[in-house]
């Protein structure tokens, strides 16, 4: 075993040391195959046909000419597709009917799947799908989210819809400084490198699905219920995944592939195109958020209200809980939060990296910055003055809360002490310069998982767990955890993942994957070491033990468990062209024990880059007349590129979770939280103009500059809501 020093505390063993990906060579040489490129004998190809109207009914499908085209094997639609069971509750609740394809003639939004054309080649399938004539009876639609929408109603999702304590109106009236502002974020899309892809086949009476997903046992359980099958009759494999970000659960491509494979009794592959992903793969809903803060002259909060509204489809209720972050970050005697949704004729939103926290932190952290300005208090000092002792809503103790340490270390390294708090005073030629900061938090949870651990006769060990590596380095992290738990070097451990036959395991989501899987592996290793200590001779097949963490997780005391972070950004703004450049970013995080510094830093930096993208670029715009998106592709939907990202650095402070066997919390999502707010706060510091609506496009910068410089300019630094 080796000992390494990171500049914090000494690191014993493999966990905590930088380790390149165990599957890295396979990925760079092409040996690692993804769901859409694994060969199968007799493979047929399906191509989804999506609605061209936003709301209405299918009057007819002219399938005869399509069936006569070369290579076409079948056209599945609501008139001939197998019937599905949708009246069930799955791992994440009731299923989204969008995935239960071809069950009726209704069209609830643009891009709704209306048919699947199956042919011998993908080219034949696409040509035939584009030739299919579908006639609709159209109906009026509503696709525009706005504050005060008549359908808006409270909705909980995975947390309470509303929370409250104290007399908010009285506390606001008694406050020396009051902020009342509205913030908005646009519709955003996952746009991972690998599209959604699945191949379904029947083999000896057993359904096998080779897929790209965030949890094989999750997708297996959904297919079992939807197709009314025995659990033992379905196997889902997902070995290599090119990104997910919350989008890769049960979708139309898997269900339609299973349907076609069942009808044709041969393997069928369905791959979404990039454009189809904008309709069928989920997205982050736009939000309208209302924040009211009341404070004393010293910036100490007396009142806090955070309300968030998001859109959902008419067939499925999904909540983007933007107000949830305020329930953790800041306390006040009068405290109220609410998450509301409005049903529109749009596709169903879904989980997207830091769901709720990413858009919610933009609003609350921008509002805190505005409050600091009005109180004349440094933004970091104001946050530290409002550090809660316990959970502001739950009243539960924090497992650990090292946000203050993140701010102090970040301020030191960023040079915050040299900052002139006045906006619009620093220049570099034509560029106005500014710096901003924001806090971050994300829950540190864990889900019940099982793991199989085998001591092989040759002295090596094999871990089998239905984990998912979305490209985050989960395989490598679990290899290091298993090596330390077994007391061996990593080269003696082989980790196999992505197979539902390995037993139930937590999905890769909510920054809970590595924490959940490591817990199960650690438990299995403890039992295996006990058995090996008895001196039992290893049989040729080795000795295998199975762990299950359900009971251990159920016994945990109620605490507020979160990762925290402090984001810092420096921007340059050209008010003549509207251009904004992020010159440097620094994120300091308290995210539990870091298993692999190499891949953890990649995750944190990736989240921060996404925050830059969120602040300056990402915006999906719907045509209110058609209900469809303008430019639903990576030409029309802009994301940050190398030219937008210069110097981004991520680091962490010691923060092991005392209740976790490895000390893990999670790093997958904390990097994006607060990042957009830090950039927006820096833009205010550079220009004196507040941007409460994302993204901060050049036209908005120009409009803000005109307002600031015109006769209506007023207030601190000529601030205006752009």
XYZ file of C-alpha atoms in Angstrom:
722
model
C 0.000 0.000 0.000
C 1.215 3.509 -0.760
C 0.949 6.737 1.139
C 0.471 9.989 -0.765
C 0.252 13.574 0.428
C -2.134 16.024 -1.239
C -1.332 19.140 0.764
C -4.276 18.459 3.061
C -4.264 15.315 5.154
C -2.107 12.253 4.429
C -3.742 9.771 2.074
C -3.397 6.102 2.936
C -3.989 3.503 0.259
C -5.596 3.968 -3.138
C -8.540 6.227 -2.265
C -7.466 9.853 -2.522
C -4.717 9.290 -5.093
C -4.952 10.366 -8.727
C -5.614 7.363 -10.958
C -6.177 7.281 -14.711
C -9.338 5.553 -15.921
C -9.144 1.784 -15.863
C -11.069 1.648 -19.170
C -9.158 4.559 -20.710
C -7.181 2.487 -23.206
C -10.342 0.753 -24.454
C -12.023 4.114 -25.033
C -9.195 5.756 -26.942
C -8.554 2.662 -29.085
C -12.217 2.024 -29.908
C -12.364 -1.302 -28.090
C -15.068 0.129 -25.828
C -18.322 -0.109 -27.735
C -21.364 2.031 -27.065
C -25.013 1.024 -27.352
C -25.450 2.162 -30.935
C -22.440 0.308 -32.341
C -22.558 -3.215 -30.893
C -23.163 -5.731 -33.717
C -26.003 -8.277 -33.721
C -26.853 -10.920 -36.325
C -30.034 -10.103 -38.228
C -30.236 -6.587 -36.809
C -33.112 -4.416 -38.055
C -33.359 -0.672 -37.543
C -36.234 1.464 -36.309
C -36.782 5.140 -37.025
C -39.216 7.179 -34.960
C -41.776 9.405 -36.661
C -42.683 12.475 -34.607
C -45.763 14.674 -34.801
C -45.599 17.890 -36.780
C -48.489 19.509 -34.901
C -48.484 20.693 -31.314
C -51.889 19.511 -30.125
C -54.663 17.431 -31.629
C -55.438 13.913 -32.863
C -54.113 11.592 -35.513
C -56.779 11.260 -38.191
C -54.916 8.758 -40.362
C -51.552 7.205 -41.227
C -50.993 6.173 -44.847
C -48.802 3.125 -44.221
C -49.368 1.140 -47.436
C -46.911 3.122 -49.634
C -44.278 2.983 -46.893
C -44.609 -0.772 -46.395
C -43.982 -1.195 -50.129
C -40.660 0.649 -49.977
C -37.382 -1.318 -50.187
C -36.316 -3.013 -46.954
C -39.285 -1.897 -44.862
C -40.397 -4.581 -42.415
C -43.097 -2.901 -40.323
C -44.759 0.340 -39.323
C -45.886 0.407 -35.696
C -48.479 2.968 -34.577
C -51.432 3.360 -32.220
C -53.575 1.093 -34.375
C -51.353 -2.000 -34.252
C -48.758 -1.622 -31.490
C -48.721 -3.953 -28.443
C -50.723 -2.667 -25.469
C -48.743 -1.481 -22.457
C -49.367 -1.292 -18.722
C -48.807 2.232 -17.394
C -50.756 2.141 -14.139
C -47.809 1.528 -11.835
C -45.297 3.358 -9.655
C -41.657 2.873 -10.624
C -38.354 3.811 -8.991
C -38.907 7.518 -9.674
C -42.707 7.540 -9.504
C -45.360 7.105 -12.146
C -43.986 6.730 -15.691
C -44.022 9.542 -18.223
C -46.610 8.479 -20.870
C -44.281 9.847 -23.549
C -42.311 6.605 -23.213
C -45.476 4.463 -23.484
C -45.569 4.933 -27.227
C -48.400 4.291 -29.714
C -51.178 3.713 -27.182
C -53.718 6.275 -28.462
C -54.320 8.810 -31.213
C -53.828 11.956 -29.124
C -50.955 14.386 -29.753
C -50.155 16.425 -26.606
C -47.104 18.300 -27.936
C -44.917 18.876 -30.986
C -42.480 16.029 -31.500
C -44.776 13.380 -29.967
C -43.927 9.857 -31.277
C -46.660 8.718 -33.656
C -45.009 5.757 -35.422
C -41.911 3.596 -35.750
C -40.753 2.482 -39.184
C -38.555 -0.638 -39.122
C -36.334 -1.624 -42.040
C -33.258 -3.654 -42.886
C -30.927 -0.630 -42.773
C -31.057 2.694 -40.947
C -31.004 4.505 -44.287
C -34.083 2.604 -45.499
C -35.837 3.199 -42.190
C -35.161 6.930 -42.308
C -36.263 7.322 -45.909
C -39.472 5.429 -45.214
C -40.147 7.350 -41.997
C -39.801 10.648 -43.841
C -42.204 9.381 -46.511
C -44.956 8.400 -44.046
C -47.970 10.660 -44.426
C -49.770 11.440 -41.168
C -52.934 13.535 -41.142
C -53.977 15.377 -37.985
C -56.952 17.220 -36.565
C -55.281 20.216 -34.938
C -56.406 21.938 -31.740
C -55.390 25.253 -30.116
C -52.296 25.100 -27.935
C -50.492 27.014 -25.173
C -46.696 26.768 -24.957
C -45.731 30.001 -23.174
C -44.711 30.017 -19.500
C -45.193 33.294 -17.647
C -45.694 34.502 -14.105
C -49.335 34.346 -13.120
C -50.193 31.551 -15.565
C -53.792 30.508 -14.762
C -52.876 26.826 -14.459
C -50.009 27.401 -12.013
C -50.380 25.241 -8.915
C -48.226 23.982 -6.067
C -46.388 20.729 -6.785
C -43.955 18.735 -4.706
C -42.027 16.313 -6.879
C -39.315 14.806 -4.673
C -39.735 17.467 -1.947
C -42.539 19.368 -0.242
C -44.290 21.836 -2.513
C -44.349 24.641 0.046
C -42.692 25.417 3.374
C -43.114 28.314 5.739
C -42.540 29.710 9.197
C -42.933 33.119 10.794
C -44.874 36.199 9.642
C -43.300 37.105 6.307
C -45.182 40.359 5.705
C -44.438 41.653 9.196
C -40.761 40.731 8.910
C -40.464 42.496 5.550
C -42.182 45.583 6.935
C -39.732 45.660 9.853
C -36.650 45.220 7.653
C -34.305 48.115 7.009
C -33.443 46.780 3.547
C -35.879 44.929 1.285
C -35.230 43.255 -2.054
C -38.162 42.186 -4.260
C -37.110 40.828 -7.641
C -38.019 38.346 -10.368
C -35.453 36.101 -12.047
C -35.921 33.840 -15.060
C -34.004 30.996 -16.634
C -34.757 29.573 -20.102
C -35.425 26.074 -21.389
C -32.128 24.156 -21.503
C -31.153 20.796 -23.025
C -28.720 18.040 -22.018
C -26.958 17.644 -25.390
C -24.610 14.868 -24.280
C -22.176 13.498 -26.871
C -23.785 10.062 -27.241
C -27.412 10.069 -28.431
C -29.978 7.784 -26.826
C -29.706 4.311 -28.367
C -31.108 0.851 -27.575
C -31.179 -2.593 -29.154
C -33.837 -5.108 -28.099
C -33.874 -8.841 -28.838
C -35.469 -12.023 -27.547
C -33.059 -14.833 -26.747
C -34.429 -18.143 -25.510
C -37.602 -16.563 -24.191
C -35.703 -13.783 -22.412
C -35.776 -10.124 -23.414
C -32.368 -8.468 -23.625
C -31.933 -4.725 -24.056
C -28.529 -3.195 -24.772
C -28.919 0.441 -23.953
C -27.283 3.718 -22.941
C -28.822 4.527 -19.579
C -28.165 5.750 -16.048
C -29.339 2.594 -14.311
C -29.819 -0.860 -15.798
C -32.002 -2.146 -12.960
C -34.075 1.042 -13.203
C -34.795 0.530 -16.915
C -35.277 -3.210 -16.351
C -37.897 -2.630 -13.651
C -39.790 -0.164 -15.872
C -39.831 -2.551 -18.845
C -40.911 -5.439 -16.613
C -43.947 -3.479 -15.409
C -44.795 -1.861 -18.734
C -44.720 -5.137 -20.719
C -46.110 -7.263 -17.851
C -43.098 -9.587 -17.731
C -41.335 -11.492 -14.969
C -38.243 -9.740 -13.639
C -36.123 -12.799 -14.481
C -37.250 -12.533 -18.102
C -35.619 -9.133 -18.727
C -31.940 -8.245 -18.833
C -30.632 -4.729 -19.492
C -26.976 -4.007 -20.230
C -25.311 -0.612 -20.471
C -21.544 -0.932 -20.291
C -20.249 2.325 -21.791
C -22.198 5.591 -21.802
C -21.307 8.852 -23.500
C -22.956 11.202 -21.024
C -26.410 11.378 -19.497
C -26.848 14.396 -17.181
C -30.229 13.101 -15.947
C -31.756 12.382 -19.346
C -31.036 8.684 -19.823
C -33.866 6.858 -18.126
C -36.827 5.125 -19.774
C -37.560 6.763 -23.110
C -39.470 6.085 -26.324
C -36.522 4.450 -28.083
C -36.226 1.509 -25.661
C -39.971 0.854 -25.546
C -40.418 1.062 -29.317
C -37.390 -1.194 -29.865
C -38.894 -3.831 -27.523
C -42.222 -3.561 -29.347
C -40.603 -4.047 -32.744
C -38.395 -6.917 -31.566
C -41.486 -8.617 -30.148
C -43.485 -8.195 -33.365
C -40.665 -9.162 -35.752
C -38.880 -11.677 -33.513
C -35.474 -10.319 -34.466
C -33.100 -7.738 -32.956
C -34.188 -4.123 -33.498
C -32.138 -1.023 -32.796
C -33.596 2.462 -32.335
C -31.312 5.493 -32.092
C -32.587 9.017 -31.557
C -31.326 11.721 -33.841
C -30.013 14.928 -32.282
C -33.203 16.739 -33.292
C -35.407 14.006 -31.841
C -33.559 14.309 -28.541
C -34.820 17.891 -28.254
C -38.382 16.508 -28.178
C -38.076 13.074 -26.570
C -35.115 13.114 -24.172
C -36.374 15.675 -21.662
C -34.904 19.078 -20.842
C -34.632 21.604 -18.028
C -37.826 23.594 -17.801
C -37.695 27.373 -17.949
C -38.318 28.964 -14.555
C -39.852 32.178 -13.287
C -38.593 32.841 -9.763
C -39.700 35.494 -7.300
C -37.364 36.323 -4.417
C -38.114 38.667 -1.512
C -35.470 39.339 1.118
C -35.665 41.509 4.190
C -32.603 42.314 6.289
C -31.269 44.579 8.973
C -28.682 47.263 8.120
C -25.935 44.701 8.746
C -27.344 42.322 6.146
C -28.661 39.730 8.592
C -31.803 38.187 7.115
C -35.137 38.677 8.838
C -37.334 37.508 5.944
C -36.754 35.184 3.005
C -39.258 34.166 0.351
C -38.327 32.141 -2.732
C -41.035 31.051 -5.182
C -40.304 29.111 -8.347
C -42.581 28.310 -11.295
C -41.744 25.798 -14.045
C -43.627 24.324 -16.963
C -44.600 20.700 -17.389
C -46.442 18.739 -20.045
C -50.168 17.996 -19.982
C -49.467 14.254 -19.676
C -46.846 14.222 -16.900
C -46.067 16.456 -13.932
C -42.384 17.206 -13.456
C -41.180 19.729 -10.876
C -37.974 21.724 -11.289
C -37.669 22.624 -7.581
C -35.870 25.944 -7.860
C -36.955 27.072 -4.399
C -35.421 24.008 -2.743
C -31.925 25.470 -2.475
C -33.152 28.277 -0.202
C -34.339 25.632 2.278
C -30.722 24.682 2.912
C -28.605 27.762 2.345
C -30.046 30.604 4.429
C -32.310 31.019 7.442
C -34.583 33.824 8.607
C -37.208 34.155 11.309
C -39.782 34.449 8.514
C -39.001 31.887 5.826
C -41.217 30.788 2.939
C -40.518 28.713 -0.180
C -42.783 27.301 -2.871
C -42.449 25.269 -6.060
C -45.266 25.612 -8.596
C -45.857 24.145 -12.064
C -48.042 25.050 -15.035
C -49.289 22.483 -17.552
C -48.544 23.467 -21.135
C -48.650 21.773 -24.530
C -44.909 21.039 -24.427
C -42.745 17.925 -24.008
C -42.160 16.677 -20.471
C -39.150 18.202 -18.697
C -36.848 15.925 -16.735
C -33.873 15.841 -14.416
C -30.904 17.833 -15.692
C -27.612 18.315 -13.877
C -28.439 19.776 -10.439
C -32.207 19.857 -11.022
C -33.653 22.700 -8.986
C -30.314 23.788 -7.522
C -28.846 25.059 -10.807
C -31.641 27.528 -11.728
C -32.597 28.110 -8.089
C -29.071 29.115 -7.119
C -29.011 31.684 -9.921
C -31.989 33.449 -8.374
C -31.142 33.257 -4.679
C -27.404 33.915 -5.116
C -28.066 36.872 -7.410
C -30.543 38.202 -4.853
C -27.999 37.818 -2.026
C -25.507 39.791 -4.101
C -28.050 42.562 -4.643
C -28.810 42.599 -0.919
C -25.102 42.868 -0.097
C -24.806 45.868 -2.416
C -27.763 47.629 -0.811
C -26.482 46.944 2.703
C -22.950 48.023 1.837
C -21.636 44.669 3.043
C -19.082 42.495 1.223
C -20.934 39.650 -0.589
C -18.870 36.960 1.145
C -19.260 38.549 4.568
C -23.024 38.826 4.086
C -23.259 35.112 3.332
C -21.125 34.214 6.343
C -23.306 36.363 8.600
C -26.290 34.319 7.475
C -24.817 30.861 8.028
C -27.505 28.708 9.706
C -26.781 26.496 12.709
C -29.267 23.811 11.593
C -31.381 23.170 8.525
C -33.507 26.319 8.037
C -36.619 24.297 7.210
C -35.944 20.812 8.584
C -34.305 21.869 11.851
C -31.987 18.877 11.459
C -28.259 19.178 12.214
C -25.806 19.296 9.325
C -23.604 16.230 8.914
C -20.947 18.824 8.104
C -21.148 22.310 6.653
C -17.826 23.687 5.512
C -19.132 26.487 3.298
C -17.261 29.113 5.315
C -13.986 27.256 4.758
C -14.700 27.211 1.004
C -15.265 30.970 0.936
C -12.187 31.768 2.988
C -9.894 29.563 0.934
C -11.451 30.751 -2.319
C -11.186 34.416 -1.367
C -7.514 33.960 -0.508
C -6.671 32.229 -3.773
C -8.832 34.468 -5.954
C -7.454 37.695 -4.478
C -10.861 38.865 -3.263
C -9.392 41.204 -0.648
C -8.038 43.461 -3.426
C -11.485 43.923 -4.970
C -12.881 47.453 -5.248
C -16.592 46.962 -4.447
C -17.698 49.846 -6.675
C -19.188 48.674 -10.002
C -17.966 49.870 -13.385
C -14.588 51.263 -12.285
C -12.059 48.698 -13.598
C -11.021 48.757 -17.231
C -8.681 46.961 -19.588
C -8.851 48.962 -22.805
C -12.370 48.589 -24.194
C -13.271 45.964 -21.584
C -14.985 46.649 -18.287
C -13.781 44.174 -15.644
C -15.687 42.719 -12.710
C -15.590 39.913 -10.194
C -18.427 38.028 -8.564
C -19.060 35.176 -6.197
C -21.835 32.775 -5.215
C -22.405 29.877 -2.860
C -23.281 26.323 -3.880
C -24.915 23.324 -2.267
C -26.220 19.960 -3.410
C -27.683 17.056 -1.401
C -25.408 14.164 -0.451
C -27.714 11.171 -0.522
C -27.398 7.449 -1.023
C -29.702 4.791 -2.411
C -29.968 1.112 -1.442
C -27.638 -1.036 -3.526
C -26.405 -4.603 -3.756
C -22.946 -5.764 -4.799
C -21.369 -9.132 -5.591
C -17.711 -9.557 -4.659
C -15.713 -12.637 -5.611
C -12.310 -13.740 -4.355
C -10.920 -15.534 -7.404
C -8.674 -18.584 -7.223
C -5.820 -16.649 -8.894
C -5.669 -14.087 -6.064
C -7.627 -11.342 -7.816
C -11.040 -9.979 -6.919
C -14.079 -9.306 -9.111
C -16.747 -6.763 -8.235
C -20.123 -7.036 -9.942
C -22.515 -4.158 -9.402
C -25.224 -2.611 -11.568
C -23.550 0.785 -11.498
C -23.416 3.169 -14.453
C -20.348 5.081 -15.590
C -21.588 8.076 -17.583
C -18.026 9.048 -18.386
C -17.428 10.313 -14.849
C -14.825 7.699 -13.944
C -17.110 5.622 -11.699
C -15.387 2.344 -12.668
C -12.057 3.730 -11.559
C -13.382 5.199 -8.325
C -15.018 1.895 -7.406
C -11.799 0.041 -8.199
C -9.933 2.244 -5.707
C -12.645 1.844 -3.061
C -12.678 -1.944 -3.473
C -8.875 -2.155 -3.315
C -8.740 -0.289 -0.010
C -11.680 -2.205 1.427
C -9.964 -5.493 0.556
C -6.488 -4.339 1.587
C -4.968 -4.983 -1.848
C -3.598 -2.902 -4.721
C -5.973 -1.708 -7.482
C -4.374 -3.960 -10.120
C -5.818 -6.976 -8.284
C -9.402 -5.682 -8.593
C -11.657 -5.957 -11.644
C -14.953 -4.032 -11.559
C -17.818 -5.083 -13.827
C -20.803 -2.763 -14.083
C -23.854 -1.940 -16.189
C -25.749 -5.253 -16.067
C -29.142 -5.725 -14.389
C -28.244 -9.375 -13.737
C -25.883 -8.123 -11.004
C -28.830 -7.130 -8.832
C -30.524 -3.879 -7.742
C -28.356 -0.781 -7.402
C -28.792 2.957 -7.210
C -28.903 4.839 -10.499
C -26.218 7.306 -11.584
C -28.093 10.420 -10.545
C -28.393 13.023 -7.843
C -24.636 12.774 -7.165
C -25.501 9.562 -5.310
C -23.948 6.933 -7.580
C -20.406 6.510 -6.295
C -21.488 7.020 -2.673
C -24.221 4.352 -2.953
C -22.137 1.793 -4.845
C -19.036 2.294 -2.693
C -21.118 1.650 0.414
C -22.297 -1.689 -1.018
C -18.788 -2.683 -2.120
C -17.321 -1.805 1.271
C -19.931 -3.931 3.033
C -19.282 -6.892 0.737
C -15.521 -6.551 1.202
C -15.868 -6.613 4.994
C -17.796 -9.872 4.863
C -15.447 -11.419 2.315
C -12.370 -10.559 4.395
C -13.962 -12.210 7.412
C -14.548 -15.387 5.439
C -11.032 -15.371 3.987
C -9.574 -14.822 7.461
C -10.994 -18.191 8.468
C -8.429 -19.788 6.174
C -10.951 -21.453 3.879
C -9.403 -22.907 0.719
C -10.626 -21.183 -2.408
C -12.533 -23.462 -4.799
C -11.900 -23.054 -8.551
C -14.962 -20.795 -8.864
C -13.788 -18.622 -5.954
C -15.861 -17.372 -3.042
C -18.639 -14.844 -3.647
C -20.504 -12.701 -1.139
C -23.449 -10.378 -1.693
C -24.161 -7.176 0.200
C -27.334 -5.116 0.533
C -27.225 -1.631 2.077
C -30.978 -1.176 2.520
C -30.942 -1.730 6.275
C -27.810 0.349 6.872
C -29.229 3.348 5.033
C -32.554 3.008 6.804
C -30.775 3.223 10.162
C -29.113 6.574 9.432
C -30.050 9.467 11.701
C -31.944 12.365 10.127
C -29.413 15.029 9.135
C -28.898 17.688 6.498
C -26.297 16.055 4.245
C -24.911 18.272 1.501
C -21.858 19.157 -0.495
C -21.057 22.869 -0.453
C -18.944 25.220 -2.529
C -17.877 28.788 -3.224
C -17.761 30.004 -6.839
C -15.649 32.960 -8.028
C -15.629 34.544 -11.491
C -13.862 37.398 -13.250
C -15.439 38.723 -16.442
C -14.644 41.268 -19.111
C -17.561 43.072 -20.779
C -17.533 45.148 -23.957
C -20.602 47.380 -23.684
C -20.095 48.490 -27.282
C -20.590 44.987 -28.724
C -22.359 43.274 -25.820
C -19.665 40.617 -25.599
C -18.985 38.977 -22.220
C -15.838 36.952 -21.602
C -15.161 34.907 -18.493
C -11.458 35.438 -17.886
C -11.105 33.116 -14.919
C -13.154 31.025 -12.535
C -12.295 29.360 -9.266
C -14.428 26.892 -7.366
C -13.568 25.617 -3.888
C -15.762 22.758 -2.712
C -16.514 20.764 0.425
C -17.707 17.567 -1.227
C -16.798 14.768 1.116
C -13.762 12.544 0.757
C -12.429 12.754 -2.785
C -11.899 9.219 -4.102
C -9.977 10.062 -7.283
C -8.676 13.652 -7.496
C -8.057 13.334 -11.233
C -11.620 12.516 -12.272
C -13.214 14.525 -9.444
C -11.498 17.685 -10.666
C -12.747 16.903 -14.189
C -16.300 16.675 -12.847
C -16.079 19.936 -10.926
C -14.494 21.869 -13.788
C -17.052 20.406 -16.204
C -19.878 21.661 -14.009
C -18.324 25.117 -13.798
C -17.951 25.260 -17.586
C -21.616 24.317 -17.869
C -22.333 27.227 -15.516
C -20.552 29.572 -17.923
C -22.641 28.108 -20.730
C -25.815 28.567 -18.682
C -24.939 32.174 -17.873
C -24.022 33.308 -21.376
C -25.326 30.940 -24.061
C -27.872 28.201 -23.447
C -31.432 29.031 -24.431
C -33.970 26.917 -26.296
C -36.662 29.159 -27.767
C -40.131 27.939 -28.730
C -42.227 29.384 -31.538
C -45.515 30.189 -29.834
C -47.338 29.679 -33.140
C -46.074 26.166 -33.857
C -45.014 25.058 -30.383
C -41.754 23.780 -31.839
C -38.210 24.876 -31.077
C -36.183 27.211 -33.246
C -33.021 25.364 -34.325
C -33.343 22.140 -32.282
C -29.765 21.071 -32.927
C -26.239 22.022 -31.908
C -26.130 24.713 -34.575
C -29.146 26.528 -33.164
C -28.659 25.642 -29.500
C -25.465 27.326 -28.369
C -23.163 25.916 -25.695
C -19.845 27.165 -24.381
C -16.812 26.267 -26.483
C -13.060 26.499 -25.865
C -13.137 30.164 -26.869
C -15.512 30.881 -23.975
C -13.483 29.046 -21.342
C -10.058 30.324 -20.394
C -8.820 29.684 -16.854
C -11.107 27.421 -14.790
C -9.773 25.899 -11.588
C -11.469 23.624 -9.075
C -10.184 22.436 -5.721
C -11.582 21.312 -2.385
C -11.195 21.414 1.369
C -11.193 18.394 3.663
C -14.779 17.378 4.289
C -15.285 13.635 4.869
C -18.836 12.625 5.721
C -18.642 11.023 9.185
C -21.680 8.823 8.497
C -20.398 7.309 5.251
C -18.068 4.270 5.410
C -15.705 5.893 2.893
C -16.499 9.526 3.749
C -17.987 10.241 0.302
C -20.573 12.943 -0.461
C -20.592 13.496 -4.237
C -19.111 15.817 -6.862
C -21.229 15.233 -9.987
C -23.529 18.230 -9.694
C -22.144 20.675 -7.148
C -19.826 22.214 -9.795
C -22.662 23.822 -11.773
C -24.540 25.171 -8.738
C -23.919 28.873 -8.208
C -21.647 29.139 -11.245
C -24.112 31.115 -13.382
C -24.841 33.452 -10.473
C -21.125 34.107 -9.929
C -20.798 35.104 -13.599
C -23.922 37.289 -13.479
C -22.733 38.973 -10.272
C -19.381 39.635 -11.935
C -21.154 41.212 -14.932
C -22.959 43.568 -12.531
C -19.647 44.451 -10.883
C -18.157 45.191 -14.305
C -21.039 47.247 -15.690
C -23.319 48.359 -12.857
C -26.234 46.578 -14.574
C -28.105 43.665 -12.993
C -29.065 40.799 -15.272
C -31.932 38.869 -13.770
C -32.751 36.925 -16.916
C -30.507 34.260 -18.413
C -28.672 33.980 -20.673
C -26.777 37.278 -20.613
C -26.895 37.725 -24.384
C -25.124 40.563 -26.201
C -28.458 42.276 -26.926
C -29.275 42.271 -23.229
C -25.868 43.715 -22.393
C -26.399 46.464 -24.978
C -29.887 47.208 -23.665
C -28.553 47.354 -20.118
C -25.745 49.693 -21.126
C -28.201 52.000 -22.900
C -30.450 52.056 -19.838
C -27.516 52.728 -17.544
C -26.171 55.560 -19.646
C -29.546 57.108 -20.481
C -31.569 59.665 -18.546
C -33.477 56.932 -16.684
C -30.321 55.602 -15.047
C -30.624 55.714 -11.286
C -29.715 53.896 -8.094
C -26.476 52.392 -6.955
C -24.012 52.249 -9.797
C -26.766 53.092 -12.299
C -28.115 49.561 -11.811
C -30.972 48.405 -14.007
C -32.800 45.111 -14.478
C -31.640 43.871 -17.869
